[in-house]
Short mmCIF file of C-alpha atoms in Angstrom, two decimals:
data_model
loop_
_atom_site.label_atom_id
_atom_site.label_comp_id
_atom_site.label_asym_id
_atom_site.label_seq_id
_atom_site.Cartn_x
_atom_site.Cartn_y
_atom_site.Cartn_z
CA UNK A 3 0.00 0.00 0.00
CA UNK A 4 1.35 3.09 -1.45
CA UNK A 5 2.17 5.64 1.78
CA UNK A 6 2.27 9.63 1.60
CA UNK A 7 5.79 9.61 1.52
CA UNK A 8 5.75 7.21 -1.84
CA UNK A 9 3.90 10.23 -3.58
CA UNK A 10 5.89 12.87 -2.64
CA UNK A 11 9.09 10.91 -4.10
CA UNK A 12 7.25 10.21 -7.25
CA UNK A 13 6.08 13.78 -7.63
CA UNK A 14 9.19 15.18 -6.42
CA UNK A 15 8.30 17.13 -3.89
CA UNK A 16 8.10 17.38 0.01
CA UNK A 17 5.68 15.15 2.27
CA UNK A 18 4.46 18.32 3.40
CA UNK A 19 3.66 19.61 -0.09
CA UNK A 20 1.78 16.72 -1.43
CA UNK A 21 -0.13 16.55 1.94
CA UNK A 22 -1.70 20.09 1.34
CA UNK A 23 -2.57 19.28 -2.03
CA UNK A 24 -4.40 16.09 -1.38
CA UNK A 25 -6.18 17.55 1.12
CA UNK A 26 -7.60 20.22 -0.52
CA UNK A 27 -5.81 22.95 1.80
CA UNK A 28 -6.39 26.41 0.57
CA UNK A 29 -2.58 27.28 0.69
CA UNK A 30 -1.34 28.28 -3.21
CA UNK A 31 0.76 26.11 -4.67
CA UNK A 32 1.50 26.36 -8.74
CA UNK A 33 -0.62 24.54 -11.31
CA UNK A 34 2.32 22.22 -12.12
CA UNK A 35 3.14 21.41 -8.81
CA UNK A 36 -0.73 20.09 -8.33
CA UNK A 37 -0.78 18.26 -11.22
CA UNK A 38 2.43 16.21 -10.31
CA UNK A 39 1.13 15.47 -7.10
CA UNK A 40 -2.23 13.99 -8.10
CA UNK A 41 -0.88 12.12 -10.93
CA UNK A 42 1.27 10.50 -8.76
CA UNK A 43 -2.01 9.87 -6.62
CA UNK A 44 -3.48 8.21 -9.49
CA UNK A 45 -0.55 6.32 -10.36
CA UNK A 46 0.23 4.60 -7.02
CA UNK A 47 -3.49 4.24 -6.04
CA UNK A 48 -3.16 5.90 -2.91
CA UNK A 49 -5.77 6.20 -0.35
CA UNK A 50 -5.79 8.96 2.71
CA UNK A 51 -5.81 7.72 5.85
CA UNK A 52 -9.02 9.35 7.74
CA UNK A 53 -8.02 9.11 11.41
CA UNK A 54 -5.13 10.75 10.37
CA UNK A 55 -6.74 12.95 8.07
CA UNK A 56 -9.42 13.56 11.17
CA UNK A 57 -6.75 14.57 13.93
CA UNK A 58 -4.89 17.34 11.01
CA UNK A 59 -8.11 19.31 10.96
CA UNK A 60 -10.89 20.67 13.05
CA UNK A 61 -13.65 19.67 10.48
CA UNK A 62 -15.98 16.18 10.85
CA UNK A 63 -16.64 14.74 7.90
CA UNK A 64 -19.28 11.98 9.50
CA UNK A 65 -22.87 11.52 10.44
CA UNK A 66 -23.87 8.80 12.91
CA UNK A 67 -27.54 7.84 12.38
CA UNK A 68 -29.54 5.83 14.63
CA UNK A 69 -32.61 4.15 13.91
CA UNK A 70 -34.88 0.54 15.10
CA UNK A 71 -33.80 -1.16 12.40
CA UNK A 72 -32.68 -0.23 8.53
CA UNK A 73 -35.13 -2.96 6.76
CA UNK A 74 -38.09 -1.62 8.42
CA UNK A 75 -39.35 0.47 5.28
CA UNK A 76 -39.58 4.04 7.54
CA UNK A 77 -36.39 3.99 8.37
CA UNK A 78 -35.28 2.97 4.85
CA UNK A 79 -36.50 6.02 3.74
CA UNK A 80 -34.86 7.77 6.44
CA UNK A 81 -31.85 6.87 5.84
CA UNK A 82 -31.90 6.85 1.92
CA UNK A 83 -32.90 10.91 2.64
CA UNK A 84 -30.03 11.27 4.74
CA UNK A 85 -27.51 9.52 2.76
CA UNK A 86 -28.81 11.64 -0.27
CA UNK A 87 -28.20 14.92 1.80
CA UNK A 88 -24.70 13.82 2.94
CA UNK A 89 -23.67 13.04 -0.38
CA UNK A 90 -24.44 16.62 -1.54
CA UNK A 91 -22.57 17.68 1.70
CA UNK A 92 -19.11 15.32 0.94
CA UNK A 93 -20.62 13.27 4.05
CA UNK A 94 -19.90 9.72 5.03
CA UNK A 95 -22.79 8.47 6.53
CA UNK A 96 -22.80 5.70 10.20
CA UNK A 97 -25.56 3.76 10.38
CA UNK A 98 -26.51 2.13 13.67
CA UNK A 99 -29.37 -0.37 13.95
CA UNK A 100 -30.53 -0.53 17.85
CA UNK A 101 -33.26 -3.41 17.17
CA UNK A 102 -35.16 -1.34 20.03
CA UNK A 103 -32.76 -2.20 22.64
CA UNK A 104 -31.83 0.87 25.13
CA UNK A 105 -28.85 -0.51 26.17
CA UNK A 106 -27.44 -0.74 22.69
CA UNK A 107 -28.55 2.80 22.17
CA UNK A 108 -26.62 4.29 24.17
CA UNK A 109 -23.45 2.07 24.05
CA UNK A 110 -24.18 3.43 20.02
CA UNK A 111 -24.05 6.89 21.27
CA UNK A 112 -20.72 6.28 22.43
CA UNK A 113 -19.10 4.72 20.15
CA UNK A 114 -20.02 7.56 17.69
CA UNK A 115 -19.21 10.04 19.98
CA UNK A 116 -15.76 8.22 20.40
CA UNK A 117 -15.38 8.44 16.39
CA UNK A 118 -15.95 12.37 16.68
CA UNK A 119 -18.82 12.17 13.90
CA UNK A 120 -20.00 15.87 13.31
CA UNK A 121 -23.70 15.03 14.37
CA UNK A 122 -25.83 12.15 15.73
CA UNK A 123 -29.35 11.45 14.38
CA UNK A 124 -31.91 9.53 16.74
CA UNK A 125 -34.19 8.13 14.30
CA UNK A 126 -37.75 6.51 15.97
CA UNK A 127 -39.67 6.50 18.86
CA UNK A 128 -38.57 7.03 22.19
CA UNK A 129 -39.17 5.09 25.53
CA UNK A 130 -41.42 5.27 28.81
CA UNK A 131 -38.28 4.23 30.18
CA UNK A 132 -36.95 7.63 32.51
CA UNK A 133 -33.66 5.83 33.67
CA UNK A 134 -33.07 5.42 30.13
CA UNK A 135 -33.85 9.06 29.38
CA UNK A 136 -32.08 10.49 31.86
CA UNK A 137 -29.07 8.47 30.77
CA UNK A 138 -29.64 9.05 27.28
CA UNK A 139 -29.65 13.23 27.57
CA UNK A 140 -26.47 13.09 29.79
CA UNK A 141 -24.69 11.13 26.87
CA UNK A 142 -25.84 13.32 24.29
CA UNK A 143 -25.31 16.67 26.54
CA UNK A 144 -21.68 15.35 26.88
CA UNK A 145 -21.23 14.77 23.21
CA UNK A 146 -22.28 18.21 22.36
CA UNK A 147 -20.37 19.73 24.44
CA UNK A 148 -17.56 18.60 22.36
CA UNK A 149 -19.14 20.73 19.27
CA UNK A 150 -20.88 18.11 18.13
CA UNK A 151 -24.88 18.61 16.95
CA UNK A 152 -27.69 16.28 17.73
CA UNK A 153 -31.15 15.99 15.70
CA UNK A 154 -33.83 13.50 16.31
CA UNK A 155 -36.72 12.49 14.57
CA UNK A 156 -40.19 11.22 16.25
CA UNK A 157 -38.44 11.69 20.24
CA UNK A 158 -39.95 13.12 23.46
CA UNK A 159 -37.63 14.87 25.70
CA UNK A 160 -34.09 15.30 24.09
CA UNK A 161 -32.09 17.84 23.38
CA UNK A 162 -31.08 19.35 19.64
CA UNK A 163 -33.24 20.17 16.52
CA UNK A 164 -36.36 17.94 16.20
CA UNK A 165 -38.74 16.47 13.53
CA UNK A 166 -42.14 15.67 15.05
CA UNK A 167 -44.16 13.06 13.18
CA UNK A 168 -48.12 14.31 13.52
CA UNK A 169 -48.19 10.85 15.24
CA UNK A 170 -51.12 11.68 17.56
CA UNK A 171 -53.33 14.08 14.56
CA UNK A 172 -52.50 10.94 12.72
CA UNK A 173 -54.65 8.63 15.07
CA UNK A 174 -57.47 11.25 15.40
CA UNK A 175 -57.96 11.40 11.82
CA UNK A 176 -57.66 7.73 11.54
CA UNK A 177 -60.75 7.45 14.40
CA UNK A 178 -62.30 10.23 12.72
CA UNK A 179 -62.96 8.28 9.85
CA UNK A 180 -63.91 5.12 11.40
CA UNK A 181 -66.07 6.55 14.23
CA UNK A 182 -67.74 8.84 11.72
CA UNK A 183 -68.29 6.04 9.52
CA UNK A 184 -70.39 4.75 11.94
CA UNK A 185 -68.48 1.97 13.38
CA UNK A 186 -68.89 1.31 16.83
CA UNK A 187 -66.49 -1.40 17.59
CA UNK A 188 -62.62 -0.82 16.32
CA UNK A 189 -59.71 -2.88 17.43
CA UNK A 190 -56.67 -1.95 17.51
CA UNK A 191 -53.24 -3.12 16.51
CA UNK A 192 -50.66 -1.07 18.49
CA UNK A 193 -47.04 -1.16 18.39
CA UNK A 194 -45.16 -1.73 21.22
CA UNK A 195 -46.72 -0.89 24.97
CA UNK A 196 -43.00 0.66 25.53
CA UNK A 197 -42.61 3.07 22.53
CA UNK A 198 -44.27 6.72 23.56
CA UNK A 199 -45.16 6.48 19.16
CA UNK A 200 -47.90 3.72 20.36
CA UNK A 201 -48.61 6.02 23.08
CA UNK A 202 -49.67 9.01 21.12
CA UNK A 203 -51.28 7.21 18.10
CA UNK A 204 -53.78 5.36 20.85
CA UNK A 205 -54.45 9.27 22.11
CA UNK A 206 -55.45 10.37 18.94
CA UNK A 207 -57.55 7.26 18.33
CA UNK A 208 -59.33 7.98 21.41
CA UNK A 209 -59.84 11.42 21.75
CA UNK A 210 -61.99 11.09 18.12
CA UNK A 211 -63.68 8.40 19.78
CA UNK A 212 -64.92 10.28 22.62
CA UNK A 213 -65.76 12.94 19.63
CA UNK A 214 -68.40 10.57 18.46
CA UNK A 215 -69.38 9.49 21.64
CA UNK A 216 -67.66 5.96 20.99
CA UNK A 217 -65.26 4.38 24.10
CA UNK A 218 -61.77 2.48 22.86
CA UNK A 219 -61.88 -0.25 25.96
CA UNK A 220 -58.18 -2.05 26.45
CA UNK A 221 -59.73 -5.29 25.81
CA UNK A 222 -59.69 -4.31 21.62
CA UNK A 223 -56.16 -3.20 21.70
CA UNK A 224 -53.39 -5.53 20.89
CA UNK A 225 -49.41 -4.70 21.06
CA UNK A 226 -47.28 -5.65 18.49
CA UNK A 227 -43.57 -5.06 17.20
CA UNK A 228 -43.49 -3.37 14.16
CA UNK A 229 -43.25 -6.70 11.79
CA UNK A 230 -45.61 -8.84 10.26
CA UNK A 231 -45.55 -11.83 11.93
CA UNK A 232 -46.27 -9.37 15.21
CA UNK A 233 -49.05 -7.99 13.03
CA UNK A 234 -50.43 -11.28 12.06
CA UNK A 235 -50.42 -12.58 16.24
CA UNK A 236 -51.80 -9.62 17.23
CA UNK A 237 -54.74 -10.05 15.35
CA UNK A 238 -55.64 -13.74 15.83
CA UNK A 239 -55.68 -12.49 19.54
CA UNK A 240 -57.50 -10.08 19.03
CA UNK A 241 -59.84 -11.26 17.16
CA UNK A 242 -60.22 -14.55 19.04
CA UNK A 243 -60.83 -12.61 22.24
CA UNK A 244 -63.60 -10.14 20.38
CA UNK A 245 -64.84 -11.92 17.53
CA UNK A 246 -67.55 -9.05 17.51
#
């Protein structure tokens, strides 16, 4: 593997020189010199290295995204989004899949902290979980402190920029037009009992009940993970225990 000191030999010039030319430093140097330098690049198939490249200048260059899990098609689209911004941006793009495990959350939040990415992304519901909160928000309070910037999508209670999903609205217009279809009797497949997304969506489900004078009585809700066998156990149960 060709080293930085190869391509300065072939190009003729110091280790110094080619360094500022391959990467990108705003210092002049001539035309010719430039040209020498990254044909010798081409020539020896060099590669920088990134840590290296990381502790010579103040800038990040990564994004650490977290999300439930990548094949779940919501956060595919998340993360295709992202990626698409990053690219535009000269961005390299972490993703972290936490399966909905706490624990693996934050030992995530550390490792990308560790890495020095230039911003974390919490992608997905959060938790009625306040020890895992509270441990959460001191990681992430830590981690910007070190410059780094924080954005979450669809989370209660954390700090940085936020995108809300209309997940409550969403299950008021979703009662809205079942109640005011005249349906009396609605079950319910939730997500998971533990996810404050669940939480909201059965809010909105029952505040347009209670519009239309209509109850939404635990015995018609099921919880599920977000999957289709969960889906498809969910409702035999449910409908087994009300068939009508």
């Amino acid at each position: 593997m060709a080293t930085l000191a190869d391509v300065a030999r072939r190009a003729g010039v110091s280790p110094a020189t080619a360094s500022r030319i391959i990467s990108g430093s705003t210092k002049l140097v001539t035309d010719e010199l430039r040209a020498r330098v990254l044909r010798a690049v081409d020539e020896l198939q060099y590669v920088p290295n990134a840590h290296a490249q990381l502790l010579a200048r103040a800038q990040r260059t990564a994004v650490g995204v977290i999300v439930h899990d990548v094949s779940d098609p919501y956060f595919a689209e998340i993360t295709r989004g992202l990626q698409q911004v990053a690219t535009q941006h000269g961005r390299l793009v972490i993703i972290c899949n936490s399966y909905r495990d706490p624990a693996r959350e934050l030992e995530y939040v550390e490792l990308l902290r560790a890495q020095q990415v230039a911003a974390i992304v919490l992608a997905g519901s959060g938790y009625h979980d306040a020890a895992f909160t509270k441990a959460l928000k001191g990681k992430l309070a830590a981690y910007t402190r070190t410059g780094g910037r924080v954005s979450v999508i669809g989370r209660h209670e954390l700090p940085g920029d936020a995108v809300m999903p209309a997940n409550e609205e969403g299950g008021y217009l979703a009662g809205v037009e079942l109640f005011g279809g005249g349906h009396r009797k609605v079950g319910v497949i939730a997500g998971p009992r533990v996810l404050t997304t669940t939480t909201d969506r059965l809010a909105g489900l029952r505040r347009a009940a209670r519009e239309f004078g209509r109850t939404l009585p635990a015995r018609r809700i099921a919880y599920a993970g977000f999957d289709r066998d969960g889906g498809a156990e969910a409702t035999a149960a449910l409908l087994d225990s009300s068939p009508t």
